[in-house]
Coordinates of N, CA and C in Angstrom, one line a residue:
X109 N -80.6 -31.3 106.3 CA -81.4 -30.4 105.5 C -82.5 -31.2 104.7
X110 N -82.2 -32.3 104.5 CA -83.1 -33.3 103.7 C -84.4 -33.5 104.8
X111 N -83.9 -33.4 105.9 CA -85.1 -33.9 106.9 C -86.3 -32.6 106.8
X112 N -85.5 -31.0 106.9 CA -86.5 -30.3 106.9 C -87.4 -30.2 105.4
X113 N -86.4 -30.7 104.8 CA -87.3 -30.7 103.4 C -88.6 -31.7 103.0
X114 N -88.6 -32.7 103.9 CA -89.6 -33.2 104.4 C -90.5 -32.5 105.3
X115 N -89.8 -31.8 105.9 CA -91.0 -31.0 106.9 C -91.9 -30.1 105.9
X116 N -91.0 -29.3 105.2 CA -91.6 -28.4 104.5 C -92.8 -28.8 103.5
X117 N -92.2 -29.9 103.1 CA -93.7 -31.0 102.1 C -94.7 -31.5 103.1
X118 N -94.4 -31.7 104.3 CA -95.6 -31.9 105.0 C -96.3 -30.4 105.5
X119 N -96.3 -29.2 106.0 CA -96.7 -28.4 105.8 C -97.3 -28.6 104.4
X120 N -97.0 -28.4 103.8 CA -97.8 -27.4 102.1 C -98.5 -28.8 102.1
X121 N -98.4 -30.0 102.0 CA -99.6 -31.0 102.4 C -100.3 -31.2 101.2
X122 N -99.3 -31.1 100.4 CA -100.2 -31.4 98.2 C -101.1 -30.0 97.9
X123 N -101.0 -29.1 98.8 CA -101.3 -27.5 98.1 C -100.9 -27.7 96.9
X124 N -101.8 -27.2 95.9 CA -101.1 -26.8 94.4 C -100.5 -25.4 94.1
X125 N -101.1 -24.8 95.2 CA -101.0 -23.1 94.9 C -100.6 -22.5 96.6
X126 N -99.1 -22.1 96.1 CA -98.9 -21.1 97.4 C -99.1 -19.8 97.0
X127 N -100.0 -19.2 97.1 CA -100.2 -17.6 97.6 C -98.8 -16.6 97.8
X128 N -98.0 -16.2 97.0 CA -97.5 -15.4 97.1 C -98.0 -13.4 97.5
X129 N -97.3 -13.2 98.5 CA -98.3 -11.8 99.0 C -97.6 -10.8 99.2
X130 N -97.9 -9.8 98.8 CA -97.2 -8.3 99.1 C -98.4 -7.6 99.7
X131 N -98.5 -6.9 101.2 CA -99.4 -7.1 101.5 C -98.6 -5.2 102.0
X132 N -99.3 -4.4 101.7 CA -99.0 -2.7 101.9 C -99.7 -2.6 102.8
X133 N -100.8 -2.9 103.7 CA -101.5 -2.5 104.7 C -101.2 -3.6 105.7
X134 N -100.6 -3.5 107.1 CA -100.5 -4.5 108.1 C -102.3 -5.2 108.3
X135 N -103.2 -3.9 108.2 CA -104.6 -4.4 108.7 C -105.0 -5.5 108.0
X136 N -104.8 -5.5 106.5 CA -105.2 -6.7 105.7 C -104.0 -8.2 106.1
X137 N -103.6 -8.0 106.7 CA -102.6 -9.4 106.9 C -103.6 -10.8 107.1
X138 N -104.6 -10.6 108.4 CA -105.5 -11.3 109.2 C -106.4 -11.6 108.1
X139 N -107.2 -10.7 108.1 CA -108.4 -11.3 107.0 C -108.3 -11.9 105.6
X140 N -106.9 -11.5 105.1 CA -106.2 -12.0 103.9 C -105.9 -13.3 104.0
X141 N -105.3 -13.9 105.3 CA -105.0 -15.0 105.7 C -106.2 -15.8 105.5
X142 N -107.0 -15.5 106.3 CA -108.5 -16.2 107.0 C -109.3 -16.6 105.8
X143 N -108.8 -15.3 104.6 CA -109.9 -15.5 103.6 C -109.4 -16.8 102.9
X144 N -108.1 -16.4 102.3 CA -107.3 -17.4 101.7 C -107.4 -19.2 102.2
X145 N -107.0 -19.5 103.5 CA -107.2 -20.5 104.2 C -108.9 -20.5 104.1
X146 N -109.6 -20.5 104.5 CA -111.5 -21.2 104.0 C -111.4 -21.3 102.6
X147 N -110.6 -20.7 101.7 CA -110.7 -21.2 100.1 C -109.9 -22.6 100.0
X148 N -109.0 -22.7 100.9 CA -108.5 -23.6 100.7 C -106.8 -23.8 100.8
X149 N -106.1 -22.5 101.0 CA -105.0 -22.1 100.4 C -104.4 -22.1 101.8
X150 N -104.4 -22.8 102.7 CA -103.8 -22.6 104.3 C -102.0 -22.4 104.4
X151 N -101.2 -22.5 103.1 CA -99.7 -22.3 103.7 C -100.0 -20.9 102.3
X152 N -99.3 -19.5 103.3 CA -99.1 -18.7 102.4 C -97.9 -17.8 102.3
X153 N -97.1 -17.1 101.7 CA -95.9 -16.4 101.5 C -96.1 -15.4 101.5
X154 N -96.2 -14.3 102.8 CA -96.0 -13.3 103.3 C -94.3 -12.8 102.5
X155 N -93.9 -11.9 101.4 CA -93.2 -11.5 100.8 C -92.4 -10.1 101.9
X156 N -91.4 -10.7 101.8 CA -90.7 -8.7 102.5 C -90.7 -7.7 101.7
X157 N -91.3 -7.0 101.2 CA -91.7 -6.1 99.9 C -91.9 -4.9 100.2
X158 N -92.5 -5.3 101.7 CA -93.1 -4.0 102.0 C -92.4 -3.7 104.0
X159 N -92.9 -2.7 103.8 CA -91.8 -2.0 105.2 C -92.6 -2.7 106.7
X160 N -94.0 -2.9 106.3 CA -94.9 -4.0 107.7 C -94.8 -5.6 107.4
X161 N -94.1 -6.1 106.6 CA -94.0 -7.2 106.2 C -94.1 -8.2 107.4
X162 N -93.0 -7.9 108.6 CA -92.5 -8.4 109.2 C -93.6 -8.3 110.3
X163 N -94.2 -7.4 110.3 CA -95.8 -7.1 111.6 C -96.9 -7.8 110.9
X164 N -96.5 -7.9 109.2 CA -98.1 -9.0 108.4 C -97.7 -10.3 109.0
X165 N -96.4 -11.0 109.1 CA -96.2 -12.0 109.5 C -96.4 -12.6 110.4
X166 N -96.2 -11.8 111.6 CA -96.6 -12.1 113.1 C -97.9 -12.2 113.6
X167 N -98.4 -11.1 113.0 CA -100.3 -11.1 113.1 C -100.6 -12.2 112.4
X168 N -100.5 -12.6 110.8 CA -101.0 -13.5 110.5 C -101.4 -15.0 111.1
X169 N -99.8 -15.1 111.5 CA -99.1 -16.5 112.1 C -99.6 -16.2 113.4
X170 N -100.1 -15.1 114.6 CA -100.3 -15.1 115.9 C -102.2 -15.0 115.5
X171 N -103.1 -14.6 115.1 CA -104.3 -14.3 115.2 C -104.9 -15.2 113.9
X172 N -104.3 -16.0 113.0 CA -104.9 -17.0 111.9 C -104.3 -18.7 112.3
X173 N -104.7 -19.0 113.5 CA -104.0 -20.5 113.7 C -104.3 -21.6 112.5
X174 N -105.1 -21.1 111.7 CA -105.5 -22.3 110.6 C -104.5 -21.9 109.3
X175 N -103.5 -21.0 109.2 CA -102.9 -20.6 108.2 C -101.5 -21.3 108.5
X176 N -100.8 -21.6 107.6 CA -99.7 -21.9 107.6 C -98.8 -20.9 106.7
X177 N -97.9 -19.5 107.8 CA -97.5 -18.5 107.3 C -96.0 -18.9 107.0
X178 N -95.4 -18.2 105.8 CA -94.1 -18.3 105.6 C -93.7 -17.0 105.0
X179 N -92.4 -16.8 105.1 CA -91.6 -15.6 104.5 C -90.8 -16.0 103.1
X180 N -91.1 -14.9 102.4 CA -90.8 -14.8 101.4 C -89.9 -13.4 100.9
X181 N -88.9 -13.4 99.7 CA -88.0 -12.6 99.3 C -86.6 -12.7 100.6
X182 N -86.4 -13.4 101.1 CA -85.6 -13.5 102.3 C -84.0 -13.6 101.4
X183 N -83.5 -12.3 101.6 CA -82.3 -12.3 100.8 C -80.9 -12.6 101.6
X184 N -81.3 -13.0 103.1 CA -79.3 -12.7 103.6 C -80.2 -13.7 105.2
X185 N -78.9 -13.8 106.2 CA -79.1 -14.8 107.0 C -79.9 -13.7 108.2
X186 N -79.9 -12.5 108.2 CA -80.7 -11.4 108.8 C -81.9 -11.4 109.1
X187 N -82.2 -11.3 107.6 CA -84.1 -12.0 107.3 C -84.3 -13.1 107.8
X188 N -83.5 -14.2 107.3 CA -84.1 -15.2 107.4 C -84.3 -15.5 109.5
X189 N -83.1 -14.4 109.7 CA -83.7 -15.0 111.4 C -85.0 -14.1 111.6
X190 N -84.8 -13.0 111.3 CA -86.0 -12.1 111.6 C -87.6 -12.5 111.4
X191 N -87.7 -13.5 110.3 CA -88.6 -13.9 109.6 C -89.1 -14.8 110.8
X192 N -88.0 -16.2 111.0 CA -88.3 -17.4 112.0 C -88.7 -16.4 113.5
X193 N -88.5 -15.0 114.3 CA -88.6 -14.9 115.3 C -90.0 -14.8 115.2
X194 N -90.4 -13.8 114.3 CA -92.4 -13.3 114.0 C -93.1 -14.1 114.1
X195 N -92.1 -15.4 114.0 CA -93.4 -16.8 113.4 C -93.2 -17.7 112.5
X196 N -92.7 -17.3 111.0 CA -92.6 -17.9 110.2 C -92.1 -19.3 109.9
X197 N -93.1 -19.8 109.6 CA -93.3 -21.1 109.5 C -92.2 -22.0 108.2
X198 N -91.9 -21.2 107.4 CA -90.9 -22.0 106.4 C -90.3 -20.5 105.4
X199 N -89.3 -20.4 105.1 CA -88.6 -19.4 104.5 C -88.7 -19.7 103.1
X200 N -89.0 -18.3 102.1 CA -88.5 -18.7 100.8 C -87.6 -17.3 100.3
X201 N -86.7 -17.7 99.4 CA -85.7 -17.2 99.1 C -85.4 -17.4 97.8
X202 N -85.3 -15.7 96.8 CA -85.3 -15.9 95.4 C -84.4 -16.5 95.0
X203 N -82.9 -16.9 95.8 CA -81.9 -17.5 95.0 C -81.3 -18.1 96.5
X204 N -80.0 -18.6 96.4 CA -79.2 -19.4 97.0 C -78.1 -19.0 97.6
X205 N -77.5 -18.8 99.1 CA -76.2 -18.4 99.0 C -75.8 -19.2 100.6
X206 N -74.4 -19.0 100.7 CA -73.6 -19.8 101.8 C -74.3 -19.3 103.1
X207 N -74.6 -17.8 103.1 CA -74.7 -17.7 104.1 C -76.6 -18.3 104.9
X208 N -76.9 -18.0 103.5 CA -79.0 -17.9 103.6 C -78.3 -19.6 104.2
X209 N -77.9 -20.4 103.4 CA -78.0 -22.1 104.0 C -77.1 -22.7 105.1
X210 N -76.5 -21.8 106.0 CA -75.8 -21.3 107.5 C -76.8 -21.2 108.4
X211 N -78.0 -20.4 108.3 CA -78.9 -19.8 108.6 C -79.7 -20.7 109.0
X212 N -80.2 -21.6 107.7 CA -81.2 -22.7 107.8 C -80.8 -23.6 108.4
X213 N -79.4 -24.4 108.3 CA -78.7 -25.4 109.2 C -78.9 -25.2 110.8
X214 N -78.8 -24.0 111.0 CA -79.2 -23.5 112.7 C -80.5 -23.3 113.2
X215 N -80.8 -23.2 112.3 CA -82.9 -22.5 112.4 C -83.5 -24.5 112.1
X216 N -85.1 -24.7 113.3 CA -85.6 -24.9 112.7 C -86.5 -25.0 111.7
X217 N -86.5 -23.9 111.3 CA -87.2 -23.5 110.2 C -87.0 -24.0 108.7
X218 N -87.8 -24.8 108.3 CA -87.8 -25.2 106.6 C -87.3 -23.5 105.3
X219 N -85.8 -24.2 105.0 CA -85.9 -23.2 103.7 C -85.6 -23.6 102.3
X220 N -86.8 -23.1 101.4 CA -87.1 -23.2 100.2 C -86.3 -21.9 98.9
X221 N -85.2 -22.7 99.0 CA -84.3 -21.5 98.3 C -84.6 -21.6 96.6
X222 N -84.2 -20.5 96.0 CA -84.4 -20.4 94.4 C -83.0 -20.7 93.8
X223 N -83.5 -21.4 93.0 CA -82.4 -22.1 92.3 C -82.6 -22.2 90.5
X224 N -82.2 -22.0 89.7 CA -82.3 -21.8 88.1 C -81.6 -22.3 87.3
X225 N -79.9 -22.1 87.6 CA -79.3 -23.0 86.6 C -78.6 -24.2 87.6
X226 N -77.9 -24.4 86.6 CA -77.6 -26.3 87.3 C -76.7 -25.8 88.0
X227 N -75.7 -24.9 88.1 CA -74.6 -24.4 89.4 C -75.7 -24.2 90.3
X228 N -76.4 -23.6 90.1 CA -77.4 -23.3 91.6 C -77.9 -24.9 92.0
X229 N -78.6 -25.5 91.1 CA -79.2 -26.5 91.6 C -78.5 -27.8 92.0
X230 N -76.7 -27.4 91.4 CA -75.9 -28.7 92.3 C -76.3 -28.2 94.0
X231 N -75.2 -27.0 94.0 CA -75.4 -26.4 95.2 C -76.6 -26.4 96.4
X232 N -77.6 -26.3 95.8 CA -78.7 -27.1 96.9 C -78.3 -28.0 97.2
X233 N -78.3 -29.6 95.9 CA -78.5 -30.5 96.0 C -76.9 -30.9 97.5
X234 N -75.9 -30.5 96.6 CA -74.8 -30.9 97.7 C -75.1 -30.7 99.0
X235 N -75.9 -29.6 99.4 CA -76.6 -29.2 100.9 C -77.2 -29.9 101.5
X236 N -78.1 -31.2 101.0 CA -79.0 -31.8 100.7 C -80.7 -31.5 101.0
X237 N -81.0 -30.4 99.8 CA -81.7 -29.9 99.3 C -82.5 -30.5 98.2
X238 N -83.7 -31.4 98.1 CA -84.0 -31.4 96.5 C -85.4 -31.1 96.5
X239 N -85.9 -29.8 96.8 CA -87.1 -29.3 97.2 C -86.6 -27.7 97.1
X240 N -86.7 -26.8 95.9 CA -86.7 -25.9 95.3 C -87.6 -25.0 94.6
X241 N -87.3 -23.7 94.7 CA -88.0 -22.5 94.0 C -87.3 -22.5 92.9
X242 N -87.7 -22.4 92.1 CA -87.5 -21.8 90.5 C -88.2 -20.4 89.9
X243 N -86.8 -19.5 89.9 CA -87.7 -18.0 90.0 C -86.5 -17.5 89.0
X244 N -86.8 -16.4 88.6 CA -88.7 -16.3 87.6 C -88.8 -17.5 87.4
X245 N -89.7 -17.9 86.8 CA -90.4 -19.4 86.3 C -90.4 -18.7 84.3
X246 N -91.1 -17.8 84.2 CA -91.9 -17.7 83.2 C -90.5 -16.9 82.2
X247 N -89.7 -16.2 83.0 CA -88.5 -15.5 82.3 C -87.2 -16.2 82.0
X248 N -87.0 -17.2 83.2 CA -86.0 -18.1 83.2 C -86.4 -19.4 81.9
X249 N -87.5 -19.2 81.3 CA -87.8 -20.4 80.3 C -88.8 -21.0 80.6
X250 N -89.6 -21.3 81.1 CA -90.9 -21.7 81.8 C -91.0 -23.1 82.2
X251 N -91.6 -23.9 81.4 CA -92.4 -25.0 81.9 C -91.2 -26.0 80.8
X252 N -90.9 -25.7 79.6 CA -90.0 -26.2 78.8 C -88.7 -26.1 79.4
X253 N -88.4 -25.1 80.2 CA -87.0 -25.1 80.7 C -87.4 -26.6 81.7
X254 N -87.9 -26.3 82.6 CA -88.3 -27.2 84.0 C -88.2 -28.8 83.1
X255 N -89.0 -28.8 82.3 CA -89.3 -29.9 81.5 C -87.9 -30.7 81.7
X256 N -86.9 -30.1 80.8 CA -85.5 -30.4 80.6 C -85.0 -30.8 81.5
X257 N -85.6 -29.7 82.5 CA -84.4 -30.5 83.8 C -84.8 -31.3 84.7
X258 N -85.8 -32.1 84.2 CA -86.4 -33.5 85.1 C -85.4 -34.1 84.9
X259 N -84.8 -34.9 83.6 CA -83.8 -36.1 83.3 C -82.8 -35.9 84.3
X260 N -81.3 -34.8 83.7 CA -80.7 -34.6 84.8 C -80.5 -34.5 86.0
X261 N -81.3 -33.7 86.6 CA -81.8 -33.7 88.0 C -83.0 -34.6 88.4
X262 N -82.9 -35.4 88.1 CA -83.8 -36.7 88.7 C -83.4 -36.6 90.3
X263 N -84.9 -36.5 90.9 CA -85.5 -36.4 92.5 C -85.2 -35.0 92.7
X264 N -84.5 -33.8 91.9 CA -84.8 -32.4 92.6 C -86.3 -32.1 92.1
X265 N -86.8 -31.7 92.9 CA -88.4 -31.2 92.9 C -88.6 -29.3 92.8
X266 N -89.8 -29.0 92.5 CA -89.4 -27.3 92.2 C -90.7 -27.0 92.5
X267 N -90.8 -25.9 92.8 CA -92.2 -24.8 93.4 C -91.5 -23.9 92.1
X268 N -92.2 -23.6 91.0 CA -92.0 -22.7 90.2 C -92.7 -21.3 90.1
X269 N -92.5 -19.9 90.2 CA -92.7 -18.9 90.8 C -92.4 -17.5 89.8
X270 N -93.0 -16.7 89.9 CA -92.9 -15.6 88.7 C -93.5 -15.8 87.3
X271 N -94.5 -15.4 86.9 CA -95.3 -14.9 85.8 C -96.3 -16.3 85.6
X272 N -96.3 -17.3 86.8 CA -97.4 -18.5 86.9 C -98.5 -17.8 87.1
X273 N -99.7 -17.8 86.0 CA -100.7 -17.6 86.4 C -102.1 -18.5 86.1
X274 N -103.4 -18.0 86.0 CA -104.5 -19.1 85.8 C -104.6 -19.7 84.3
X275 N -103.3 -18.7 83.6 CA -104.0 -19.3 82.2 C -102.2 -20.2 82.0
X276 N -101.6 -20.4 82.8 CA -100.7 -21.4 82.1 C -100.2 -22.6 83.4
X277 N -100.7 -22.1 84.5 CA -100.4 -23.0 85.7 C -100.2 -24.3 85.4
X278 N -101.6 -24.9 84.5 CA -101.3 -26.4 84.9 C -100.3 -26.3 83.3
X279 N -99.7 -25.7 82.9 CA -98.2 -26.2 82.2 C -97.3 -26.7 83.2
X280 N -97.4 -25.7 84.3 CA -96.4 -26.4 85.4 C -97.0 -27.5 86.2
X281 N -97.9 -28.0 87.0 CA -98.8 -28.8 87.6 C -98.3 -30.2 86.9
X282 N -98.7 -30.1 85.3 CA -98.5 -31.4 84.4 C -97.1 -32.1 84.6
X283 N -96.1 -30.8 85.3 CA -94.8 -31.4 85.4 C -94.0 -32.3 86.0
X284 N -94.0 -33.5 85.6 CA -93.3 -34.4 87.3 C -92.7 -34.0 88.0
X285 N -91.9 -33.2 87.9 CA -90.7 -32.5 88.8 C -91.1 -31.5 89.1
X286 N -92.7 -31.0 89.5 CA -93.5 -29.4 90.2 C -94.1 -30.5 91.2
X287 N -93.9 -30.1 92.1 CA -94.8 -30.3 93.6 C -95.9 -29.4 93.4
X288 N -95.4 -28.0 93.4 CA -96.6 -27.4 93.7 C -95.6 -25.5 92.9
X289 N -96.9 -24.4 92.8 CA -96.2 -23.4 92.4 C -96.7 -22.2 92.9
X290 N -95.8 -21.2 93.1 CA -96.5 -19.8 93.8 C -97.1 -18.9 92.7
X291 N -97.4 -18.1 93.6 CA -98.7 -17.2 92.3 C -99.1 -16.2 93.1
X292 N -99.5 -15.1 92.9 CA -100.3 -13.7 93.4 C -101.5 -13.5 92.4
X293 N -101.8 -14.4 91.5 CA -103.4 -14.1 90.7 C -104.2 -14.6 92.3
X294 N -103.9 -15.2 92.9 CA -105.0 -15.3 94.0 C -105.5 -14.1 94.8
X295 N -104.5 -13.7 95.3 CA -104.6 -12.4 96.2 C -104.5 -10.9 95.7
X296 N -105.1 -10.7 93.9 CA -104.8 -9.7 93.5 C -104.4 -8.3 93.9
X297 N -104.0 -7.7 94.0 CA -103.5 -5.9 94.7 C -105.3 -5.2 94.4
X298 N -105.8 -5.5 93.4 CA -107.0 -4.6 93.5 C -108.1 -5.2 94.5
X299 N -108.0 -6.8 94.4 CA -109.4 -6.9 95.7 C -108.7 -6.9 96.9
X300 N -107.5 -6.8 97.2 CA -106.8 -6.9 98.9 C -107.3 -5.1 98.7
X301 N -106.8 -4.5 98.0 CA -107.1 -2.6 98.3 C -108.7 -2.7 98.4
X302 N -109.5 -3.2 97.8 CA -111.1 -3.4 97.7 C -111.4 -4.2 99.3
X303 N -110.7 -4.6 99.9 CA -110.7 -5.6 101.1 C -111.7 -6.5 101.0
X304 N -112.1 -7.3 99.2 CA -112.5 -8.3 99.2 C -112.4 -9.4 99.1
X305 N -112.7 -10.0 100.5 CA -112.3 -11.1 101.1 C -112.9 -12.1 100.3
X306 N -114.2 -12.1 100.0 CA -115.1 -13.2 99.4 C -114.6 -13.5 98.2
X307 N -114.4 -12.7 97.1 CA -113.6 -12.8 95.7 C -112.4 -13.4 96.0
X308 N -111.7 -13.0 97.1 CA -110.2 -13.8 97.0 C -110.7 -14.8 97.6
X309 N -111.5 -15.2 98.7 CA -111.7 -16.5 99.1 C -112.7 -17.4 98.0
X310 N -112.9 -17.4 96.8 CA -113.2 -17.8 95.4 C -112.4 -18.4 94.7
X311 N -111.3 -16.8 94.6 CA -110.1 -17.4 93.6 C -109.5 -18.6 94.6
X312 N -109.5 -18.4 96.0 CA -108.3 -19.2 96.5 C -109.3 -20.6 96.1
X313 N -110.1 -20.8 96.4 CA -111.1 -22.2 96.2 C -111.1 -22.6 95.2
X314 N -111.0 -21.9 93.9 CA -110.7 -22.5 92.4 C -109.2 -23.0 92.6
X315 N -108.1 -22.0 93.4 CA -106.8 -22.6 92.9 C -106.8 -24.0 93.8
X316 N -107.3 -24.3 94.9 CA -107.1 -25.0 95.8 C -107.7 -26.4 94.9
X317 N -108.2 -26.5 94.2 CA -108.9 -27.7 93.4 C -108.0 -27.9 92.2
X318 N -107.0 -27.4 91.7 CA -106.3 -27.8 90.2 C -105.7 -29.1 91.1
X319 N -105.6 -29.4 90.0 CA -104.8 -31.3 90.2 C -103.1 -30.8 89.9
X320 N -102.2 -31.7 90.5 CA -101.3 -32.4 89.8 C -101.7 -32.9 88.3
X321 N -100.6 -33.2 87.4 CA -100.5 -33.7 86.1 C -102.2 -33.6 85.2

């Protein structure tokens, strides 16, 4: 597991910002992608949220070769194959369980499971996991919780996720223990329904330039 978790940091490739997406129209999958990637944002989290999730995935990942698509909300070992047959390039998952990391041990596919308190985050780690979602981010305690758990968990790493947005991001960014964090201020619900590609391919270009620390 340690190996794909290398794989999975090479994908995301020092992205600061993964694009989390709930995408209600299959049509917008493509140009959402396209827009996103030219701003800068090439690995993005196609969410199961919605009932074409699984058709935004496959179009994305079959008709945007410059995108690096992954699935997201993947709750059981079901999803997670369904996800890897469409395409999906790396799985993310709001929390942790025996069966979701059964799934990933057989799949080559990288999974990025959610983890919050320290029973969750042994349990990666024993898997050999130290490349994690932290979800909520902003409800679970935010950037001061994360803070805390650099000492003890020395080398688990975190993608921090839920209520991260442009006005508190680099709280997490600053963090030694954030690789990188997900977010939907990029791909807002009003310009994907507006199908404004150019504005989202803006925002993605601003997030694509925040620094680490």
């Amino acid at each position: 597991m340690s190996q794909k978790t290398e794989q999975l940091l090479s994908l995301l490739d020092g992205q600061p910002v993964i694009p989390v997406l709930k995408i209600d129209d299959v049509d917008d999958a493509v140009p959402l992608a396209r827009a996103l990637a030219r701003g800068g944002l090439r690995a993005v989290e196609i969410t199961l949220r919605t009932a074409g999730a699984l058709e935004c995935i496959r179009r994305a990942a079959t008709e945007v070769p410059e995108a690096i698509v992954g699935a997201g909300t993947i709750l059981d070992a079901a999803q997670f194959d369904d996800a890897a047959k469409v395409g999906s390039r790396f799985i993310v998952s709001p929390g942790i369980t025996h069966d979701l990391l059964l799934a990933a041990s057989r799949s080559d596919v990288p999974l990025l499971p959610g983890a919050i308190t320290p029973a969750e985050i042994m349990t990666a780690r024993d898997a050999g996991l130290d490349f994690l979602k932290f979800f909520p981010a902003e409800q679970a305690g935010g950037a001061a919780f994360l803070k805390a758990l650099a000492s003890p968990f020395a080398g688990i790493r975190f993608c921090p996720t839920g209520g991260v947005s442009r006005n508190n991001v680099q709280d997490y960014l600053g963090l030694p223990n954030v690789v990188c964090v997900g977010g939907s201020w990029v791909a807002p619900d009003n310009l994907v329904r507006a199908k404004d590609w150019t504005a989202i391919e803006a925002l993605a270009r601003e997030a694509a330039g925040l620094r680490k620390g």
